[in-house]
């Protein structure tokens, strides 16, 4: 077990340093970029190690896997974010057990999440996933549909829309890497209103967090750089 987890605090520290250096170099306010540690397909012991090292927010992509980890870590006070593809039969689980959803892109799911959010909990905070590459089969709304979607969600009482999320296809070229992140920020700037400011831009992962921070990310979702390679399957 020790072997499995011993790298986590050092990796976490290195990622925090990358974020800090990027904020510094790219003219962002210190502390303006939050780290979500993406723990999908990672051992519970590694999550515990990261938590002990001060990381409180974790992202999971698969409802069943997340449920097992939540049960195992129930007493810790972890903040759980759902970042995976939302399935219609899993909305109740998400509404009951997560406090953030990064992957909202379907109105039926939005309605169900709002209906199923337990009254004893605060509204579920949601970010709308945007498919900027217009890759077929990929999750997320085309940019042209985001404003209408947000208007349609605005009346849902138990859902709090707070930002946009994107997951661009990996590219090598540094300048090309920044393009989708810039597009997400500009889209947000265009559709945000004083009543609905959409302050969160959830963008950037292990390979491209600097590019995302350069373009205004307020939350980076980092998996392998924090935890090491994921389990297969
Ligand atoms: C897996 C995943 C990440 C983290 O990816 P890494 O390359 O391991 O940092 C971020 N966001 C989403 C939506 C993911 O599914």
Tab-separated table of C-alpha atoms and ligand atoms in Angstrom:
chain	number	residue	atom	x	y	z
A	1	UNK	CA	0.000	0.000	0.000
A	2	UNK	CA	2.772	2.405	0.967
A	3	UNK	CA	4.439	1.692	-2.337
A	4	UNK	CA	1.258	2.501	-4.170
A	5	UNK	CA	0.676	5.835	-2.528
A	6	UNK	CA	4.091	7.203	-1.751
A	7	UNK	CA	4.412	9.108	-5.015
A	8	UNK	CA	1.140	10.983	-4.584
A	9	UNK	CA	2.181	13.811	-2.225
A	10	UNK	CA	5.219	14.640	-4.405
A	11	UNK	CA	3.183	14.538	-7.609
A	12	UNK	CA	0.510	16.690	-6.050
A	13	UNK	CA	3.104	19.208	-4.923
A	14	UNK	CA	4.574	19.279	-8.437
A	15	UNK	CA	1.151	19.937	-9.976
A	16	UNK	CA	0.454	22.700	-7.478
A	17	UNK	CA	3.795	24.213	-8.416
A	18	UNK	CA	2.936	24.024	-12.136
A	19	UNK	CA	-0.317	25.855	-11.441
A	20	UNK	CA	1.387	28.464	-9.289
A	21	UNK	CA	4.134	29.037	-11.866
A	22	UNK	CA	1.570	29.338	-14.664
A	23	UNK	CA	-0.465	31.877	-12.681
A	24	UNK	CA	2.684	33.846	-12.085
A	25	UNK	CA	4.011	33.693	-15.633
A	26	UNK	CA	0.673	34.300	-17.332
A	27	UNK	CA	-0.525	37.235	-15.307
A	28	UNK	CA	-3.198	35.391	-13.376
A	29	UNK	CA	-3.986	36.257	-9.782
A	30	UNK	CA	-2.241	33.929	-7.298
A	31	UNK	CA	-4.715	31.307	-6.140
A	32	UNK	CA	-7.218	32.025	-8.921
A	33	UNK	CA	-6.921	28.523	-10.424
A	34	UNK	CA	-8.371	25.648	-8.383
A	35	UNK	CA	-7.164	22.073	-8.701
A	36	UNK	CA	-9.625	19.239	-9.156
A	37	UNK	CA	-7.801	15.922	-8.653
A	38	UNK	CA	-9.293	13.437	-11.112
A	39	UNK	CA	-9.368	10.131	-9.275
A	40	UNK	CA	-11.260	7.928	-11.751
A	41	UNK	CA	-9.626	4.506	-12.019
A	42	UNK	CA	-7.332	5.270	-9.110
A	43	UNK	CA	-7.116	3.399	-5.819
A	44	UNK	CA	-8.905	4.650	-2.718
A	45	UNK	CA	-5.544	4.642	-0.903
A	46	UNK	CA	-4.226	7.197	-3.385
A	47	UNK	CA	-7.221	9.475	-2.842
A	48	UNK	CA	-6.631	9.218	0.875
A	49	UNK	CA	-2.952	10.096	0.380
A	50	UNK	CA	-3.854	13.168	-1.680
A	51	UNK	CA	-6.459	14.234	0.868
A	52	UNK	CA	-3.902	13.910	3.654
A	53	UNK	CA	-1.623	16.135	1.585
A	54	UNK	CA	-4.318	18.822	1.558
A	55	UNK	CA	-6.305	18.093	-1.625
A	56	UNK	CA	-10.046	18.243	-0.958
A	57	UNK	CA	-11.752	18.274	-4.391
A	58	UNK	CA	-11.846	15.056	-6.430
A	59	UNK	CA	-13.377	14.267	-9.813
A	60	UNK	CA	-14.990	10.959	-10.764
A	61	UNK	CA	-16.361	9.807	-14.126
A	62	UNK	CA	-18.211	6.574	-13.372
A	63	UNK	CA	-21.154	6.517	-10.965
A	64	UNK	CA	-20.703	2.990	-9.608
A	65	UNK	CA	-16.968	3.336	-9.076
A	66	UNK	CA	-17.537	6.682	-7.382
A	67	UNK	CA	-20.156	5.217	-5.025
A	68	UNK	CA	-17.694	2.641	-3.732
A	69	UNK	CA	-15.052	5.280	-3.094
A	70	UNK	CA	-17.521	7.614	-1.410
A	71	UNK	CA	-18.568	4.823	0.941
A	72	UNK	CA	-14.945	3.988	1.726
A	73	UNK	CA	-14.037	7.620	2.397
A	74	UNK	CA	-17.323	8.793	3.884
A	75	UNK	CA	-15.863	10.293	7.045
A	76	UNK	CA	-13.161	12.375	5.353
A	77	UNK	CA	-15.218	15.258	4.006
A	78	UNK	CA	-14.117	14.976	0.393
A	79	UNK	CA	-15.731	17.298	-2.203
A	80	UNK	CA	-16.911	15.106	-5.076
A	81	UNK	CA	-17.278	16.413	-8.635
A	82	UNK	CA	-18.923	14.355	-11.381
A	83	UNK	CA	-17.041	14.863	-14.651
A	84	UNK	CA	-18.117	11.860	-16.744
A	85	UNK	CA	-20.805	11.253	-19.291
A	86	UNK	CA	-24.218	11.518	-17.610
A	87	UNK	CA	-26.501	8.558	-18.166
A	88	UNK	CA	-30.251	8.961	-17.715
A	89	UNK	CA	-30.458	6.152	-15.156
A	90	UNK	CA	-27.670	7.676	-13.045
A	91	UNK	CA	-29.057	11.163	-12.492
A	92	UNK	CA	-30.503	10.292	-9.080
A	93	UNK	CA	-27.168	9.001	-7.892
A	94	UNK	CA	-25.423	12.147	-9.121
A	95	UNK	CA	-28.058	14.428	-7.571
A	96	UNK	CA	-27.815	12.676	-4.227
A	97	UNK	CA	-24.092	12.103	-3.889
A	98	UNK	CA	-22.219	14.825	-5.761
A	99	UNK	CA	-22.163	18.572	-5.168
A	100	UNK	CA	-20.719	19.549	-8.568
A	101	UNK	CA	-21.365	18.300	-12.099
A	102	UNK	CA	-19.030	19.408	-14.914
A	103	UNK	CA	-20.641	17.522	-17.768
A	104	UNK	CA	-24.172	18.848	-18.118
A	105	UNK	CA	-25.288	19.039	-21.752
A	106	UNK	CA	-28.792	17.578	-21.911
A	107	UNK	CA	-31.996	19.330	-20.843
A	108	UNK	CA	-33.749	16.161	-19.735
A	109	UNK	CA	-30.822	15.370	-17.457
A	110	UNK	CA	-30.838	18.932	-16.129
A	111	UNK	CA	-34.539	18.670	-15.226
A	112	UNK	CA	-34.058	15.329	-13.541
A	113	UNK	CA	-31.002	16.471	-11.580
A	114	UNK	CA	-32.976	19.458	-10.292
A	115	UNK	CA	-36.011	17.303	-9.382
A	116	UNK	CA	-33.894	14.635	-7.746
A	117	UNK	CA	-31.657	16.928	-5.743
A	118	UNK	CA	-32.535	16.232	-2.093
A	119	UNK	CA	-34.100	19.146	-0.211
A	120	UNK	CA	-31.605	18.779	2.653
A	121	UNK	CA	-28.692	19.624	0.309
A	122	UNK	CA	-27.838	22.954	-1.337
A	123	UNK	CA	-28.576	23.234	-5.067
A	124	UNK	CA	-26.340	21.140	-7.303
A	125	UNK	CA	-23.680	23.312	-8.916
A	126	UNK	CA	-23.417	22.571	-12.642
A	127	UNK	CA	-21.112	23.525	-15.477
A	128	UNK	CA	-22.217	23.086	-19.060
A	129	UNK	CA	-19.946	20.903	-21.174
A	130	UNK	CA	-19.178	22.405	-24.575
A	131	UNK	CA	-17.935	20.382	-27.546
A	132	UNK	CA	-15.753	22.988	-29.225
A	133	UNK	CA	-14.177	20.641	-31.756
A	134	UNK	CA	-17.656	19.529	-32.875
A	135	UNK	CA	-16.265	16.005	-32.731
A	136	UNK	CA	-19.098	13.620	-33.549
A	137	UNK	CA	-19.991	11.239	-30.735
A	138	UNK	CA	-18.279	13.388	-28.167
A	139	UNK	CA	-20.143	14.703	-25.138
A	140	UNK	CA	-20.972	18.373	-24.910
A	141	UNK	CA	-23.174	20.937	-26.616
A	142	UNK	CA	-22.107	22.704	-29.800
A	143	UNK	CA	-21.208	26.304	-28.860
A	144	UNK	CA	-24.174	27.680	-30.820
A	145	UNK	CA	-26.621	25.837	-28.540
A	146	UNK	CA	-25.168	26.841	-25.183
A	147	UNK	CA	-27.022	30.147	-24.681
A	148	UNK	CA	-30.446	28.567	-25.324
A	149	UNK	CA	-29.603	25.634	-23.105
A	150	UNK	CA	-28.698	27.935	-20.252
A	151	UNK	CA	-31.894	29.917	-20.704
A	152	UNK	CA	-33.874	26.680	-20.604
A	153	UNK	CA	-32.127	25.618	-17.371
A	154	UNK	CA	-32.499	28.973	-15.672
A	155	UNK	CA	-35.835	28.126	-14.066
A	156	UNK	CA	-34.691	24.858	-12.501
A	157	UNK	CA	-34.759	25.560	-8.766
A	158	UNK	CA	-32.286	22.950	-7.521
A	159	UNK	CA	-29.603	23.485	-10.143
A	160	UNK	CA	-27.114	26.337	-9.999
A	161	UNK	CA	-25.389	26.989	-13.319
A	162	UNK	CA	-21.969	28.386	-12.560
A	163	UNK	CA	-19.761	27.953	-15.604
A	164	UNK	CA	-18.595	26.066	-18.664
A	165	UNK	CA	-16.411	23.004	-19.138
A	166	UNK	CA	-14.548	21.633	-22.126
A	167	UNK	CA	-12.384	18.643	-22.962
A	168	UNK	CA	-10.613	19.346	-26.247
A	169	UNK	CA	-8.894	16.731	-28.376
A	170	UNK	CA	-5.179	16.519	-27.498
A	171	UNK	CA	-2.834	18.417	-29.813
A	172	UNK	CA	0.939	18.851	-29.802
A	173	UNK	CA	1.238	22.435	-30.955
A	174	UNK	CA	1.223	24.933	-28.087
A	175	UNK	CA	-0.674	27.640	-29.946
A	176	UNK	CA	-3.281	25.203	-31.277
A	177	UNK	CA	-3.707	23.926	-27.747
A	178	UNK	CA	-4.839	27.306	-26.508
A	179	UNK	CA	-7.462	27.809	-29.207
A	180	UNK	CA	-10.358	25.790	-27.730
A	181	UNK	CA	-9.690	27.217	-24.275
A	182	UNK	CA	-9.811	30.740	-25.663
A	183	UNK	CA	-13.020	29.874	-27.527
A	184	UNK	CA	-14.619	28.675	-24.277
A	185	UNK	CA	-13.683	31.875	-22.483
A	186	UNK	CA	-15.019	34.052	-25.302
A	187	UNK	CA	-18.233	32.042	-25.399
A	188	UNK	CA	-18.643	32.549	-21.662
A	189	UNK	CA	-17.958	36.287	-22.004
A	190	UNK	CA	-20.612	36.495	-24.702
A	191	UNK	CA	-23.393	34.682	-22.864
A	192	UNK	CA	-22.749	35.642	-19.239
A	193	UNK	CA	-25.100	38.213	-17.701
A	194	UNK	CA	-25.053	40.028	-14.353
A	195	UNK	CA	-27.763	37.657	-13.168
A	196	UNK	CA	-25.872	34.605	-14.433
A	197	UNK	CA	-22.160	35.439	-14.495
A	198	UNK	CA	-20.852	31.879	-15.128
A	199	UNK	CA	-17.561	32.522	-13.306
A	200	UNK	CA	-16.115	29.005	-13.595
A	201	UNK	CA	-14.131	27.818	-16.603
A	202	UNK	CA	-13.332	24.133	-16.011
A	203	UNK	CA	-10.615	23.406	-18.553
A	204	UNK	CA	-7.081	21.998	-18.701
A	205	UNK	CA	-5.741	18.551	-17.746
A	206	UNK	CA	-2.347	16.977	-17.053
A	207	UNK	CA	-0.984	17.672	-20.528
A	208	UNK	CA	-2.399	21.124	-21.202
A	209	UNK	CA	-3.125	22.901	-17.932
A	210	UNK	CA	-0.723	25.763	-18.719
A	211	UNK	CA	-2.510	26.503	-22.002
A	212	UNK	CA	-5.843	26.505	-20.167
A	213	UNK	CA	-4.552	28.781	-17.410
A	214	UNK	CA	-3.215	31.156	-20.049
A	215	UNK	CA	-6.754	31.430	-21.439
A	216	UNK	CA	-8.548	31.929	-18.152
A	217	UNK	CA	-9.206	28.507	-16.586
A	218	UNK	CA	-10.465	28.815	-13.025
A	219	UNK	CA	-10.375	25.066	-12.414
A	220	UNK	CA	-8.043	22.499	-13.948
A	221	UNK	CA	-8.957	18.801	-13.833
A	222	UNK	CA	-5.780	16.814	-13.357
A	223	UNK	CA	-5.584	13.018	-13.116
A	224	UNK	CA	-2.402	11.234	-14.135
A	225	UNK	CA	-0.063	14.055	-13.151
A	226	UNK	CA	-1.383	13.774	-9.574
A	227	UNK	CA	-1.944	10.033	-9.241
A	228	UNK	CA	0.186	8.355	-11.897
A	229	UNK	CA	-1.183	6.134	-14.678
A	230	UNK	CA	-4.765	4.916	-14.359
A	231	UNK	CA	-5.773	1.260	-14.045
A	232	UNK	CA	-6.802	-0.245	-17.366
A	233	UNK	CA	-10.457	-0.977	-18.187
B	1	LIG	C1	-9.794	11.759	-17.113
B	1	LIG	C2	-10.256	13.156	-17.212
B	1	LIG	C3	-9.420	14.222	-16.841
B	1	LIG	C4	-7.989	14.050	-16.363
B	1	LIG	O1	-7.146	13.653	-17.392
B	1	LIG	P1	-5.552	13.544	-17.153
B	1	LIG	O2	-5.007	13.558	-18.515
B	1	LIG	O3	-5.343	12.248	-16.431
B	1	LIG	O4	-5.133	14.701	-16.349
B	1	LIG	C5	-9.954	15.502	-16.903
B	1	LIG	N1	-11.225	15.721	-17.308
B	1	LIG	C6	-12.057	14.733	-17.667
B	1	LIG	C7	-13.434	15.061	-18.093
B	1	LIG	C8	-11.594	13.422	-17.642
B	1	LIG	O5	-12.421	12.443	-18.020
